[in-house]
Tab-separated table of C-alpha atoms in Angstrom:
chain	number	residue	atom	x	y	z
A	1	UNK	CA	-5.999	110.648	119.714
A	2	UNK	CA	-5.646	108.332	122.564
A	3	UNK	CA	-5.752	109.705	126.066
A	4	UNK	CA	-3.061	109.320	128.700
A	5	UNK	CA	-4.364	107.343	131.720
A	6	UNK	CA	-2.121	109.291	134.204
A	7	UNK	CA	-3.491	109.858	137.571
A	8	UNK	CA	-3.605	113.728	136.751
A	9	UNK	CA	-5.704	113.084	133.821
A	10	UNK	CA	-8.092	110.801	135.445
A	11	UNK	CA	-8.424	113.341	138.454
A	12	UNK	CA	-8.879	116.223	136.029
A	13	UNK	CA	-11.639	114.387	134.205
A	14	UNK	CA	-13.773	113.696	137.471
A	15	UNK	CA	-13.027	117.238	138.645
A	16	UNK	CA	-14.540	118.796	135.198
A	17	UNK	CA	-17.441	116.725	135.725
A	18	UNK	CA	-18.200	117.560	139.437
A	19	UNK	CA	-16.763	114.299	140.958
A	20	UNK	CA	-18.439	111.077	141.254
A	21	UNK	CA	-22.075	110.383	141.837
A	22	UNK	CA	-22.996	108.704	144.858
A	23	UNK	CA	-25.605	106.033	144.538
A	24	UNK	CA	-27.274	106.753	147.929
A	25	UNK	CA	-27.959	110.448	147.073
A	26	UNK	CA	-31.571	110.429	145.527
A	27	UNK	CA	-35.170	111.051	146.447
A	28	UNK	CA	-38.422	109.690	144.804
A	29	UNK	CA	-41.738	111.386	144.654
A	30	UNK	CA	-45.060	111.190	142.794
A	31	UNK	CA	-47.152	113.967	141.224
A	32	UNK	CA	-50.743	113.975	140.228
A	33	UNK	CA	-51.710	110.624	142.177
A	34	UNK	CA	-55.221	109.567	141.598
A	35	UNK	CA	-57.782	110.753	143.866
A	36	UNK	CA	-58.188	108.600	146.979
A	37	UNK	CA	-54.513	107.286	147.153
A	38	UNK	CA	-52.390	108.683	149.723
A	39	UNK	CA	-52.813	112.207	151.054
A	40	UNK	CA	-53.404	114.804	148.402
A	41	UNK	CA	-52.227	114.401	144.846
A	42	UNK	CA	-48.557	114.392	145.595
A	43	UNK	CA	-46.464	111.828	147.695
A	44	UNK	CA	-42.841	112.204	148.850
A	45	UNK	CA	-41.654	109.044	150.447
A	46	UNK	CA	-38.073	107.624	150.887
A	47	UNK	CA	-37.434	104.608	149.246
A	48	UNK	CA	-34.529	102.441	150.398
A	49	UNK	CA	-33.751	101.755	146.926
A	50	UNK	CA	-34.633	102.781	143.414
A	51	UNK	CA	-33.554	100.522	140.367
A	52	UNK	CA	-34.273	102.045	137.024
A	53	UNK	CA	-34.641	99.435	134.437
A	54	UNK	CA	-32.855	99.232	130.984
A	55	UNK	CA	-33.658	101.223	127.941
A	56	UNK	CA	-33.326	99.877	124.459
A	57	UNK	CA	-33.839	100.632	120.750
A	58	UNK	CA	-35.943	98.208	118.959
A	59	UNK	CA	-34.863	97.879	115.357
A	60	UNK	CA	-36.273	96.004	112.316
A	61	UNK	CA	-34.107	94.547	109.271
A	62	UNK	CA	-34.605	96.475	106.105
A	63	UNK	CA	-34.073	93.327	103.941
A	64	UNK	CA	-31.894	95.069	101.406
A	65	UNK	CA	-29.981	92.566	99.183
A	66	UNK	CA	-26.333	91.819	100.162
A	67	UNK	CA	-24.828	89.996	103.013
A	68	UNK	CA	-26.946	88.808	105.786
A	69	UNK	CA	-30.444	90.603	106.674
A	70	UNK	CA	-29.249	94.053	105.845
A	71	UNK	CA	-29.244	97.065	108.220
A	72	UNK	CA	-31.199	97.099	111.482
A	73	UNK	CA	-33.386	100.334	111.249
A	74	UNK	CA	-34.471	101.873	114.582
A	75	UNK	CA	-38.209	102.010	114.835
A	76	UNK	CA	-39.020	102.526	118.549
A	77	UNK	CA	-37.650	102.535	121.881
A	78	UNK	CA	-38.663	100.051	124.922
A	79	UNK	CA	-38.208	100.328	128.688
A	80	UNK	CA	-37.581	97.006	130.159
A	81	UNK	CA	-37.877	96.359	133.803
A	82	UNK	CA	-39.715	99.534	134.778
A	83	UNK	CA	-38.612	101.165	138.098
A	84	UNK	CA	-38.227	98.883	141.023
A	85	UNK	CA	-38.620	100.633	144.446
A	86	UNK	CA	-38.332	99.192	147.937
A	87	UNK	CA	-39.647	100.966	150.930
A	88	UNK	CA	-39.234	100.140	154.614
A	89	UNK	CA	-42.677	99.110	156.064
A	90	UNK	CA	-43.729	101.376	159.228
A	91	UNK	CA	-45.747	100.014	162.034
A	92	UNK	CA	-48.932	101.428	160.707
A	93	UNK	CA	-48.379	99.633	157.347
A	94	UNK	CA	-48.830	102.971	155.576
A	95	UNK	CA	-46.808	102.109	152.413
A	96	UNK	CA	-48.656	98.712	151.946
A	97	UNK	CA	-51.962	100.270	152.242
A	98	UNK	CA	-51.161	103.093	149.861
A	99	UNK	CA	-49.951	100.730	147.122
A	100	UNK	CA	-53.010	98.379	147.803
A	101	UNK	CA	-55.251	101.247	147.310
A	102	UNK	CA	-53.473	102.169	144.010
A	103	UNK	CA	-53.768	98.612	142.863
A	104	UNK	CA	-57.460	98.293	143.870
A	105	UNK	CA	-58.276	101.547	142.121
A	106	UNK	CA	-57.132	99.977	138.893
A	107	UNK	CA	-58.662	96.497	139.358
A	108	UNK	CA	-59.960	95.524	142.874
A	109	UNK	CA	-61.303	92.070	141.810
A	110	UNK	CA	-64.615	90.397	142.265
A	111	UNK	CA	-64.521	90.308	146.008
A	112	UNK	CA	-64.647	94.056	146.385
A	113	UNK	CA	-67.404	94.298	143.723
A	114	UNK	CA	-65.483	96.619	141.550
A	115	UNK	CA	-64.319	95.541	138.203
A	116	UNK	CA	-61.984	96.929	135.727
A	117	UNK	CA	-63.224	100.000	134.152
A	118	UNK	CA	-62.680	101.573	130.718
A	119	UNK	CA	-61.842	105.070	131.896
A	120	UNK	CA	-59.102	103.815	134.171
A	121	UNK	CA	-56.318	105.137	132.037
A	122	UNK	CA	-57.479	108.698	132.030
A	123	UNK	CA	-58.252	108.826	135.585
A	124	UNK	CA	-55.505	106.619	137.114
A	125	UNK	CA	-52.480	106.497	134.866
A	126	UNK	CA	-52.516	109.265	132.339
A	127	UNK	CA	-51.494	112.262	134.553
A	128	UNK	CA	-49.387	110.491	137.158
A	129	UNK	CA	-45.675	111.142	137.175
A	130	UNK	CA	-42.795	109.789	139.304
A	131	UNK	CA	-39.614	111.919	139.743
A	132	UNK	CA	-36.374	110.645	140.717
A	133	UNK	CA	-33.963	113.470	142.104
A	134	UNK	CA	-30.301	112.591	141.760
A	135	UNK	CA	-28.565	114.555	144.420
A	136	UNK	CA	-25.098	115.751	145.036
A	137	UNK	CA	-23.171	115.203	148.413
A	138	UNK	CA	-24.766	118.341	149.757
A	139	UNK	CA	-28.403	117.338	148.961
A	140	UNK	CA	-28.819	119.720	145.966
A	141	UNK	CA	-30.451	118.435	142.850
A	142	UNK	CA	-28.024	117.351	140.114
A	143	UNK	CA	-30.576	115.818	137.714
A	144	UNK	CA	-34.144	115.097	137.666
A	145	UNK	CA	-35.726	112.007	135.955
A	146	UNK	CA	-39.406	112.444	135.177
A	147	UNK	CA	-41.263	109.242	134.460
A	148	UNK	CA	-44.728	109.799	132.842
A	149	UNK	CA	-47.919	107.701	132.978
A	150	UNK	CA	-46.761	105.700	136.149
A	151	UNK	CA	-48.684	103.039	137.879
A	152	UNK	CA	-47.698	100.090	140.070
A	153	UNK	CA	-47.476	96.780	138.034
A	154	UNK	CA	-46.395	94.234	140.526
A	155	UNK	CA	-45.214	93.695	144.230
A	156	UNK	CA	-42.746	91.221	145.432
A	157	UNK	CA	-43.577	88.886	148.237
A	158	UNK	CA	-43.451	90.406	151.765
A	159	UNK	CA	-41.277	88.357	154.094
A	160	UNK	CA	-41.873	87.995	157.759
A	161	UNK	CA	-39.343	85.857	159.564
A	162	UNK	CA	-38.203	84.800	162.951
A	163	UNK	CA	-34.635	83.940	161.681
A	164	UNK	CA	-33.187	87.448	162.524
A	165	UNK	CA	-34.042	89.480	165.473
A	166	UNK	CA	-35.062	93.135	165.053
A	167	UNK	CA	-34.983	93.394	161.234
A	168	UNK	CA	-37.534	95.654	159.609
A	169	UNK	CA	-39.810	94.504	156.774
A	170	UNK	CA	-39.598	95.873	153.224
A	171	UNK	CA	-42.142	96.353	150.653
A	172	UNK	CA	-41.021	96.262	147.050
A	173	UNK	CA	-42.985	97.540	144.159
A	174	UNK	CA	-42.436	97.583	140.351
A	175	UNK	CA	-43.769	100.688	138.641
A	176	UNK	CA	-44.457	100.848	134.958
A	177	UNK	CA	-44.346	104.074	132.911
A	178	UNK	CA	-44.591	105.121	129.288
A	179	UNK	CA	-41.422	107.190	128.995
A	180	UNK	CA	-39.070	109.482	130.923
A	181	UNK	CA	-36.841	112.388	130.412
A	182	UNK	CA	-33.921	113.991	132.143
A	183	UNK	CA	-34.517	117.541	133.244
């Protein structure tokens, strides 16, 4: 049965579902950080923005006879784009150093005489979680999104410029993860 798009029905719909979610009501934090990264094993830092990448179902054709390739049968899911985070850079460069330590813990390179090691996954990735709390206008948690097996994958270039006066610098990092759940 088609719905009536009257103002009353639209207002009723949003009222029944608690209103509209504001995109500036969130917080990001990490649990079970690898040792030597940050302070302790948890980290709560305010991100300027958090962009959660796409989710898709990967399918394969069953090749049954008939028109075309047959049905597309779901076989797994994939998470494209990871979670893109942007942070303000403070004068002590805390966020830059924190993520640099995390990258170096995974693979520091030849100059630091620390090569990639096989056990990195169990010690640096396996237990690390990232939580994005989606908040209501009063700061209460509406939904928690927990990302499992999180690690930094890539940073964006850091820009310093004389073009604009008193603009602060931003550190942007792409976080990879195995999967996530809504809590």
